[in-house]
Amino acid sequence: MFWYVVVVVGLVGGVVLLLWRRRRRLRRPKKKKLPAAAAIREEEEEVFDIETGLMLVPATPPPNLRRRGSPTFWEEGGNASSTRGVASPLMRPIPTFKSPVVVTPPPPKHHEELSRSEVTICERIGGGAFGSVYRGSFRGTEVAVKVVGTTVEAAMLSKLRHPNICLFMGSLRLDGGYGIVTEFVRRGSLWDVLREPDLEWPLWRQAKVAADIARGLAYLHAHAPPVVHRDVKSPNVLCDFGFRVKLCDVGLAKEHDDLRMTAGCGTPQWMSPECLAGRPYGPKADVYSFAVVLYEIVTRRCPYDDDDVGGGGKGAGGVALAVQVVQSGLRPDLGGAACPPDLRRLITAAWAFDPARRPDIHDAIPLLDHLAGGVSRGT
């Protein structure tokens, strides 16, 4: 009986053991063998290393992966479907865009040279020591064409864009020189406007014109290095019928001791003492000239001229005037001009002998805007 029990228990235990092992074998996942090419690709895909900031890529494309007609990961249009955190021994590090990128700036753009066939030159409308000015046409638009000997002025004008600077449109080659093509301002220069017999010239309009001139100069002086106009005077201030003002003849090279006369009043009437004496000068030389233009605006008279505006006086001689301005401190006589005290103080400060004591041009704008009413009133 004892042996019978032992045999039965052994058989039952064996059956249970066989069933348990079979169930365990069925639950175990089957091992799938990857194709050789796929195994290589899985091992050698791109890996981005977060710690080093490097992108790890295979040194050479794995074999048997490039199929004709289907781009691979290494070919243009290929795509990496996954990344891994461990680099393969076949991988080599290359820098990513985490490294600084040096960008070479494009070459500077030169000013536009116009075709001679596009520009029609008509009658002469003015001129002076630096060239003659003609009325012309460019692509159906009325323009002014200044004939000069070099492209120096064109190179300067091509860098400037401001509402109170005469718009430069390009240059063209002419026989024996160059033409500087700019917008045409129909009314003419401030010098001519001040001599119009029926001119309505209230204080607010005077201040508006002066503020426009100051803004144009402030724009020039704000450049690095500052652009010095060198020849600020009423003949070089253009005015349209809405009393909008634009500076012209910007960037002309001028010898400091050049006392030659130009159209209208001679240049010495507006030149600062340092320019007349041939000393170094800067933006404050324009501030001095601006003060003389302010005198013209307030009085409607030519500087250092006892004749009234209607007489169109010619002013003092160049050399004699230069000596008196530099050595004797001569300045135009404001006299009994109808001029607010603040504006009078601005004028006398701006034509001080010492450039360091003259205000910066942008400091004049708030006062002029205040006198103009702070807004444009049109005509």
Tab-separated table of C-alpha atoms in Angstrom:
chain	number	residue	atom	x	y	z
A	1	MET	CA	0.000	0.000	0.000
A	2	PHE	CA	2.847	2.368	0.852
A	3	TRP	CA	4.551	1.860	-2.491
A	4	TYR	CA	1.297	2.422	-4.285
A	5	VAL	CA	0.916	5.864	-2.683
A	6	VAL	CA	4.500	6.811	-3.556
A	7	VAL	CA	4.044	5.888	-7.212
A	8	VAL	CA	0.797	7.854	-7.543
A	9	VAL	CA	2.281	10.967	-5.912
A	10	GLY	CA	5.348	10.767	-8.177
A	11	LEU	CA	3.234	10.494	-11.315
A	12	VAL	CA	1.070	13.446	-10.316
A	13	GLY	CA	4.145	15.553	-9.473
A	14	GLY	CA	5.750	14.694	-12.796
A	15	VAL	CA	2.646	15.706	-14.704
A	16	VAL	CA	2.439	19.008	-12.791
A	17	LEU	CA	6.121	19.717	-13.472
A	18	LEU	CA	5.711	19.038	-17.192
A	19	LEU	CA	2.677	21.305	-17.402
A	20	TRP	CA	4.473	24.134	-15.535
A	21	ARG	CA	7.531	23.962	-17.794
A	22	ARG	CA	5.373	23.909	-20.922
A	23	ARG	CA	3.415	26.972	-19.794
A	24	ARG	CA	6.637	28.830	-18.972
A	25	ARG	CA	8.032	28.047	-22.410
A	26	LEU	CA	4.869	29.300	-24.087
A	27	ARG	CA	4.969	32.605	-22.172
A	28	ARG	CA	8.601	33.366	-23.129
A	29	PRO	CA	8.818	35.807	-26.195
A	30	LYS	CA	10.363	34.398	-29.281
A	31	LYS	CA	13.733	35.853	-30.344
A	32	LYS	CA	13.627	37.452	-33.786
A	33	LYS	CA	16.851	37.684	-35.663
A	34	LEU	CA	17.275	41.045	-37.404
A	35	PRO	CA	18.691	41.172	-40.918
A	36	ALA	CA	22.357	42.105	-40.987
A	37	ALA	CA	21.779	45.441	-42.755
A	38	ALA	CA	18.963	46.461	-40.399
A	39	ALA	CA	21.038	45.530	-37.373
A	40	ILE	CA	23.877	47.737	-38.614
A	41	ARG	CA	21.495	50.637	-39.293
A	42	GLU	CA	19.930	50.370	-35.827
A	43	GLU	CA	23.355	50.478	-34.250
A	44	GLU	CA	24.805	53.300	-36.339
A	45	GLU	CA	22.072	55.964	-36.562
A	46	GLU	CA	22.696	59.613	-35.603
A	47	VAL	CA	23.063	60.249	-31.897
A	48	PHE	CA	22.978	63.702	-30.267
A	49	ASP	CA	25.092	63.824	-27.124
A	50	ILE	CA	23.391	66.261	-24.709
A	51	GLU	CA	26.433	66.610	-22.465
A	52	THR	CA	28.954	67.470	-25.175
A	53	GLY	CA	26.620	69.249	-27.600
A	54	LEU	CA	27.943	67.080	-30.442
A	55	MET	CA	26.098	65.181	-33.150
A	56	LEU	CA	27.473	61.654	-33.592
A	57	VAL	CA	27.204	60.181	-37.089
A	58	PRO	CA	28.567	57.014	-38.691
A	59	ALA	CA	32.043	57.372	-40.133
A	60	THR	CA	30.941	55.583	-43.344
A	61	PRO	CA	27.526	54.488	-44.603
A	62	PRO	CA	26.816	50.855	-43.705
A	63	PRO	CA	26.822	48.395	-46.619
A	64	ASN	CA	23.732	46.949	-48.286
A	65	LEU	CA	21.584	49.909	-47.206
A	66	ARG	CA	21.717	52.173	-50.266
A	67	ARG	CA	18.977	51.126	-52.618
A	68	ARG	CA	18.586	52.751	-55.993
A	69	GLY	CA	15.535	54.983	-56.096
A	70	SER	CA	15.034	55.239	-52.310
A	71	PRO	CA	17.068	57.859	-50.405
A	72	THR	CA	18.802	56.709	-47.274
A	73	PHE	CA	19.643	58.485	-44.045
A	74	TRP	CA	22.990	59.635	-45.464
A	75	GLU	CA	21.596	60.833	-48.777
A	76	GLU	CA	19.706	64.021	-49.528
A	77	GLY	CA	16.084	63.559	-48.536
A	78	GLY	CA	16.827	60.734	-46.096
A	79	ASN	CA	15.397	60.757	-42.588
A	80	ALA	CA	16.616	59.431	-39.246
A	81	SER	CA	13.672	57.738	-37.573
A	82	SER	CA	15.160	57.349	-34.102
A	83	THR	CA	18.070	58.355	-31.904
A	84	ARG	CA	20.043	56.425	-29.353
A	85	GLY	CA	21.751	57.526	-26.176
A	86	VAL	CA	24.963	55.531	-26.705
A	87	ALA	CA	27.393	56.112	-29.551
A	88	SER	CA	28.601	53.248	-31.669
A	89	PRO	CA	32.348	52.619	-31.974
A	90	LEU	CA	31.951	53.411	-35.686
A	91	MET	CA	30.706	56.913	-34.948
A	92	ARG	CA	32.780	60.094	-35.066
A	93	PRO	CA	31.819	63.444	-33.434
A	94	ILE	CA	31.219	66.563	-35.561
A	95	PRO	CA	30.381	70.053	-34.218
A	96	THR	CA	26.753	71.191	-34.440
A	97	PHE	CA	25.470	74.794	-34.803
A	98	LYS	CA	26.281	75.199	-31.135
A	99	SER	CA	29.646	76.439	-32.418
A	100	PRO	CA	29.809	80.149	-33.423
A	101	VAL	CA	29.056	80.848	-37.071
A	102	VAL	CA	31.033	83.623	-38.799
A	103	VAL	CA	28.954	85.478	-41.390
A	104	THR	CA	30.784	87.611	-43.938
A	105	PRO	CA	28.875	90.882	-44.537
A	106	PRO	CA	27.924	91.667	-48.137
A	107	PRO	CA	30.071	94.219	-49.973
A	108	PRO	CA	28.918	97.849	-49.637
A	109	LYS	CA	26.375	98.929	-52.216
A	110	HIS	CA	27.595	101.690	-54.497
A	111	HIS	CA	25.350	104.486	-55.702
A	112	GLU	CA	23.309	103.882	-58.807
A	113	GLU	CA	24.810	105.040	-62.082
A	114	LEU	CA	22.043	106.111	-64.430
A	115	SER	CA	21.977	105.609	-68.170
A	116	ARG	CA	22.625	108.746	-70.192
A	117	SER	CA	19.632	107.921	-72.386
A	118	GLU	CA	17.280	108.088	-69.382
A	119	VAL	CA	18.195	111.655	-68.416
A	120	THR	CA	17.311	114.748	-70.432
A	121	ILE	CA	19.192	117.941	-69.524
A	122	CYS	CA	17.417	121.237	-70.225
A	123	GLU	CA	18.144	124.864	-69.325
A	124	ARG	CA	20.653	126.060	-66.742
A	125	ILE	CA	18.970	127.240	-63.538
A	126	GLY	CA	21.943	128.052	-61.304
A	127	GLY	CA	25.522	127.307	-60.401
A	128	GLY	CA	28.589	128.333	-58.500
A	129	ALA	CA	32.155	127.390	-57.716
A	130	PHE	CA	31.404	123.654	-57.630
A	131	GLY	CA	29.359	123.248	-60.786
A	132	SER	CA	26.345	124.326	-62.811
A	133	VAL	CA	22.784	123.159	-62.092
A	134	TYR	CA	20.308	122.338	-64.864
A	135	ARG	CA	16.650	121.451	-64.939
A	136	GLY	CA	16.133	118.001	-66.405
A	137	SER	CA	13.905	114.957	-66.708
A	138	PHE	CA	14.464	111.391	-65.518
A	139	ARG	CA	11.923	108.701	-66.449
A	140	GLY	CA	9.219	111.338	-66.767
A	141	THR	CA	10.025	113.063	-63.469
A	142	GLU	CA	11.355	116.613	-63.273
A	143	VAL	CA	14.821	116.605	-61.687
A	144	ALA	CA	17.809	118.829	-61.060
A	145	VAL	CA	21.134	117.844	-62.631
A	146	LYS	CA	24.307	119.282	-61.154
A	147	VAL	CA	27.364	118.940	-63.379
A	148	VAL	CA	30.553	118.328	-61.373
A	149	GLY	CA	34.061	117.093	-62.015
A	150	THR	CA	34.165	114.127	-59.606
A	151	THR	CA	31.844	111.575	-57.963
A	152	VAL	CA	32.712	112.665	-54.410
A	153	GLU	CA	29.356	114.326	-53.823
A	154	ALA	CA	27.459	111.382	-55.328
A	155	ALA	CA	29.234	108.954	-53.011
A	156	MET	CA	28.205	111.041	-50.004
A	157	LEU	CA	24.607	111.613	-51.101
A	158	SER	CA	24.061	107.900	-51.756
A	159	LYS	CA	24.448	107.259	-48.004
A	160	LEU	CA	21.865	109.837	-46.922
A	161	ARG	CA	18.072	109.549	-46.696
A	162	HIS	CA	16.094	112.135	-44.734
A	163	PRO	CA	12.983	114.258	-45.394
A	164	ASN	CA	15.046	117.434	-44.963
A	165	ILE	CA	17.893	116.346	-47.266
A	166	CYS	CA	17.458	116.792	-51.010
A	167	LEU	CA	16.714	113.317	-52.435
A	168	PHE	CA	19.593	111.813	-54.432
A	169	MET	CA	18.399	109.731	-57.411
A	170	GLY	CA	21.693	108.710	-59.005
A	171	SER	CA	24.600	109.912	-61.117
A	172	LEU	CA	25.562	109.671	-64.765
A	173	ARG	CA	28.681	110.094	-66.846
A	174	LEU	CA	28.893	113.195	-69.007
A	175	ASP	CA	31.513	114.492	-71.394
A	176	GLY	CA	34.274	115.773	-69.133
A	177	GLY	CA	32.426	115.213	-65.864
A	178	TYR	CA	29.521	113.700	-63.981
A	179	GLY	CA	25.905	114.618	-63.409
A	180	ILE	CA	24.364	114.476	-59.923
A	181	VAL	CA	20.619	113.844	-60.304
A	182	THR	CA	18.386	114.969	-57.422
A	183	GLU	CA	14.744	115.840	-56.897
A	184	PHE	CA	13.633	119.181	-58.285
A	185	VAL	CA	12.251	121.652	-55.707
A	186	ARG	CA	10.176	124.053	-57.761
A	187	ARG	CA	9.957	127.135	-55.544
A	188	GLY	CA	13.715	127.584	-55.252
A	189	SER	CA	16.171	128.479	-52.540
A	190	LEU	CA	15.394	130.097	-49.206
A	191	TRP	CA	17.488	133.036	-50.412
A	192	ASP	CA	14.960	133.601	-53.208
A	193	VAL	CA	11.920	132.960	-51.006
A	194	LEU	CA	13.021	135.620	-48.506
A	195	ARG	CA	13.074	138.130	-51.358
A	196	GLU	CA	9.523	137.493	-52.547
A	197	PRO	CA	7.748	140.877	-52.185
A	198	ASP	CA	4.369	139.415	-51.165
A	199	LEU	CA	5.757	136.780	-48.798
A	200	GLU	CA	3.625	136.047	-45.730
A	201	TRP	CA	6.232	135.448	-43.059
A	202	PRO	CA	4.776	135.108	-39.531
A	203	LEU	CA	6.915	133.927	-36.631
A	204	TRP	CA	5.469	130.401	-36.573
A	205	ARG	CA	6.403	129.906	-40.236
A	206	GLN	CA	9.898	131.253	-39.632
A	207	ALA	CA	10.310	128.754	-36.791
A	208	LYS	CA	8.960	125.880	-38.907
A	209	VAL	CA	11.477	126.535	-41.683
A	210	ALA	CA	14.311	126.862	-39.155
A	211	ALA	CA	13.282	123.620	-37.417
A	212	ASP	CA	13.401	121.737	-40.739
A	213	ILE	CA	16.926	123.012	-41.380
A	214	ALA	CA	17.968	121.987	-37.866
A	215	ARG	CA	16.537	118.491	-38.336
A	216	GLY	CA	18.459	117.999	-41.561
A	217	LEU	CA	21.703	119.079	-39.893
A	218	ALA	CA	20.989	116.954	-36.804
A	219	TYR	CA	20.621	113.930	-39.090
A	220	LEU	CA	24.009	114.629	-40.689
A	221	HIS	CA	25.725	115.187	-37.350
A	222	ALA	CA	24.281	111.956	-35.910
A	223	HIS	CA	26.345	109.838	-38.301
A	224	ALA	CA	29.512	108.111	-37.127
A	225	PRO	CA	31.713	109.903	-37.934
A	226	PRO	CA	29.573	113.056	-38.178
A	227	VAL	CA	28.888	114.470	-41.617
A	228	VAL	CA	29.682	118.193	-41.703
A	229	HIS	CA	27.813	120.106	-44.384
A	230	ARG	CA	30.499	122.849	-44.572
A	231	ASP	CA	28.390	125.245	-46.637
A	232	VAL	CA	25.135	125.947	-44.784
A	233	LYS	CA	23.570	129.116	-46.184
A	234	SER	CA	20.211	130.252	-47.514
A	235	PRO	CA	21.126	129.575	-51.199
A	236	ASN	CA	21.732	125.920	-50.194
A	237	VAL	CA	18.340	125.560	-48.497
A	238	LEU	CA	15.566	124.606	-50.926
A	239	CYS	CA	11.940	125.413	-50.140
A	240	ASP	CA	8.756	124.163	-51.809
A	241	PHE	CA	5.384	125.918	-51.950
A	242	GLY	CA	4.338	124.258	-48.684
A	243	PHE	CA	7.418	125.727	-46.969
A	244	ARG	CA	8.936	122.273	-46.597
A	245	VAL	CA	12.694	122.658	-46.506
A	246	LYS	CA	15.523	120.492	-47.833
A	247	LEU	CA	19.300	120.944	-47.593
A	248	CYS	CA	21.269	120.615	-50.813
A	249	ASP	CA	24.979	120.589	-51.714
A	250	VAL	CA	25.642	118.075	-48.936
A	251	GLY	CA	29.104	116.611	-48.541
A	252	LEU	CA	31.113	119.060	-50.645
A	253	ALA	CA	34.827	119.115	-49.836
A	254	LYS	CA	35.786	122.687	-49.016
A	255	GLU	CA	39.125	124.222	-48.218
A	256	HIS	CA	38.940	126.045	-44.897
A	257	ASP	CA	40.630	129.150	-46.243
A	258	ASP	CA	38.637	129.248	-49.493
A	259	LEU	CA	37.083	132.725	-49.601
A	260	ARG	CA	35.713	132.509	-53.127
A	261	MET	CA	32.265	133.953	-53.698
A	262	THR	CA	29.273	131.810	-54.776
A	263	ALA	CA	25.867	132.714	-56.200
A	264	GLY	CA	24.016	135.323	-54.139
A	265	CYS	CA	25.885	136.158	-50.964
A	266	GLY	CA	29.480	135.023	-50.777
A	267	THR	CA	30.300	131.987	-48.645
A	268	PRO	CA	32.338	133.997	-46.071
A	269	GLN	CA	29.148	135.565	-44.700
A	270	TRP	CA	28.143	132.162	-43.279
A	271	MET	CA	31.536	130.642	-42.460
A	272	SER	CA	32.603	130.132	-38.855
A	273	PRO	CA	35.739	131.822	-37.458
A	274	GLU	CA	37.613	128.506	-37.309
A	275	CYS	CA	36.909	127.810	-40.986
A	276	LEU	CA	37.865	131.342	-42.006
A	277	ALA	CA	41.110	131.044	-40.031
A	278	GLY	CA	41.938	127.623	-41.493
A	279	ARG	CA	41.751	125.874	-38.127
A	280	PRO	CA	40.336	122.357	-37.518
A	281	TYR	CA	36.548	122.319	-37.449
A	282	GLY	CA	33.652	119.949	-36.900
A	283	PRO	CA	29.843	119.928	-36.623
A	284	LYS	CA	29.869	123.144	-34.564
A	285	ALA	CA	30.957	124.980	-37.737
A	286	ASP	CA	27.543	124.094	-39.182
A	287	VAL	CA	25.905	125.395	-35.985
A	288	TYR	CA	27.566	128.785	-36.549
A	289	SER	CA	26.351	128.887	-40.155
A	290	PHE	CA	22.872	127.891	-38.988
A	291	ALA	CA	22.846	130.914	-36.663
A	292	VAL	CA	23.551	133.194	-39.626
A	293	VAL	CA	20.697	131.555	-41.562
A	294	LEU	CA	18.460	132.174	-38.535
A	295	TYR	CA	19.452	135.830	-38.778
A	296	GLU	CA	18.342	135.817	-42.425
A	297	ILE	CA	15.034	134.173	-41.530
A	298	VAL	CA	14.283	136.686	-38.770
A	299	THR	CA	15.384	139.848	-40.586
A	300	ARG	CA	15.015	138.864	-44.287
A	301	ARG	CA	18.349	140.577	-44.865
A	302	CYS	CA	21.672	139.471	-46.275
A	303	PRO	CA	24.279	139.090	-43.500
A	304	TYR	CA	26.501	142.170	-43.038
A	305	ASP	CA	24.489	144.151	-45.593
A	306	ASP	CA	22.882	147.508	-44.771
A	307	ASP	CA	20.548	147.400	-47.777
A	308	ASP	CA	17.011	146.129	-47.353
A	309	VAL	CA	15.943	142.783	-48.815
A	310	GLY	CA	14.241	144.350	-51.788
A	311	GLY	CA	17.528	145.910	-52.812
A	312	GLY	CA	19.228	142.487	-52.908
A	313	GLY	CA	22.528	143.801	-51.555
A	314	LYS	CA	25.780	142.015	-52.249
A	315	GLY	CA	27.238	142.008	-48.729
A	316	ALA	CA	30.758	142.668	-47.492
A	317	GLY	CA	33.969	141.684	-49.243
A	318	GLY	CA	35.428	138.242	-48.457
A	319	VAL	CA	38.906	138.984	-47.079
A	320	ALA	CA	37.913	142.111	-45.148
A	321	LEU	CA	34.930	140.330	-43.632
A	322	ALA	CA	37.011	137.307	-42.620
A	323	VAL	CA	39.481	139.494	-40.739
A	324	GLN	CA	36.711	141.263	-38.823
A	325	VAL	CA	34.853	138.033	-37.977
A	326	VAL	CA	37.976	136.247	-36.726
A	327	GLN	CA	39.855	139.099	-35.053
A	328	SER	CA	37.151	141.580	-34.023
A	329	GLY	CA	34.228	139.258	-33.311
A	330	LEU	CA	32.014	140.894	-35.930
A	331	ARG	CA	28.535	139.374	-36.274
A	332	PRO	CA	25.392	140.346	-38.199
A	333	ASP	CA	23.423	143.045	-36.412
A	334	LEU	CA	20.101	141.807	-35.069
A	335	GLY	CA	19.352	145.401	-34.018
A	336	GLY	CA	15.651	145.993	-33.666
A	337	ALA	CA	14.599	142.762	-35.381
A	338	ALA	CA	11.219	141.411	-34.236
A	339	CYS	CA	12.722	138.409	-32.504
A	340	PRO	CA	11.542	136.661	-29.300
A	341	PRO	CA	14.136	136.781	-26.486
A	342	ASP	CA	14.622	132.995	-26.471
A	343	LEU	CA	15.276	132.923	-30.207
A	344	ARG	CA	17.667	135.863	-29.915
A	345	ARG	CA	19.608	134.028	-27.195
A	346	LEU	CA	19.770	130.923	-29.395
A	347	ILE	CA	21.220	132.916	-32.297
A	348	THR	CA	23.878	134.670	-30.220
A	349	ALA	CA	24.880	131.399	-28.512
A	350	ALA	CA	25.089	129.523	-31.823
A	351	TRP	CA	27.485	132.029	-33.406
A	352	ALA	CA	29.816	132.210	-30.390
A	353	PHE	CA	33.512	132.453	-31.288
A	354	ASP	CA	34.434	129.340	-29.269
A	355	PRO	CA	32.891	126.205	-30.867
A	356	ALA	CA	32.674	124.531	-27.451
A	357	ARG	CA	30.266	127.245	-26.264
A	358	ARG	CA	27.856	126.723	-29.158
A	359	PRO	CA	24.883	124.416	-28.552
A	360	ASP	CA	24.496	121.154	-30.431
A	361	ILE	CA	22.144	121.497	-33.360
A	362	HIS	CA	19.568	119.106	-31.909
A	363	ASP	CA	19.289	121.352	-28.831
A	364	ALA	CA	17.745	124.061	-31.017
A	365	ILE	CA	14.850	121.915	-32.245
A	366	PRO	CA	12.592	121.995	-29.112
A	367	LEU	CA	12.572	125.803	-28.989
A	368	LEU	CA	11.880	126.110	-32.711
A	369	ASP	CA	9.075	123.544	-32.510
A	370	HIS	CA	7.586	125.475	-29.598
A	371	LEU	CA	7.659	128.721	-31.566
A	372	ALA	CA	6.099	126.933	-34.543
A	373	GLY	CA	3.225	125.785	-32.362
A	374	GLY	CA	4.458	122.206	-32.125
A	375	VAL	CA	2.577	121.155	-35.277
A	376	SER	CA	2.769	121.839	-38.982
A	377	ARG	CA	0.189	124.438	-40.003
A	378	GLY	CA	0.685	124.004	-43.742
A	379	THR	CA	0.809	127.256	-45.652
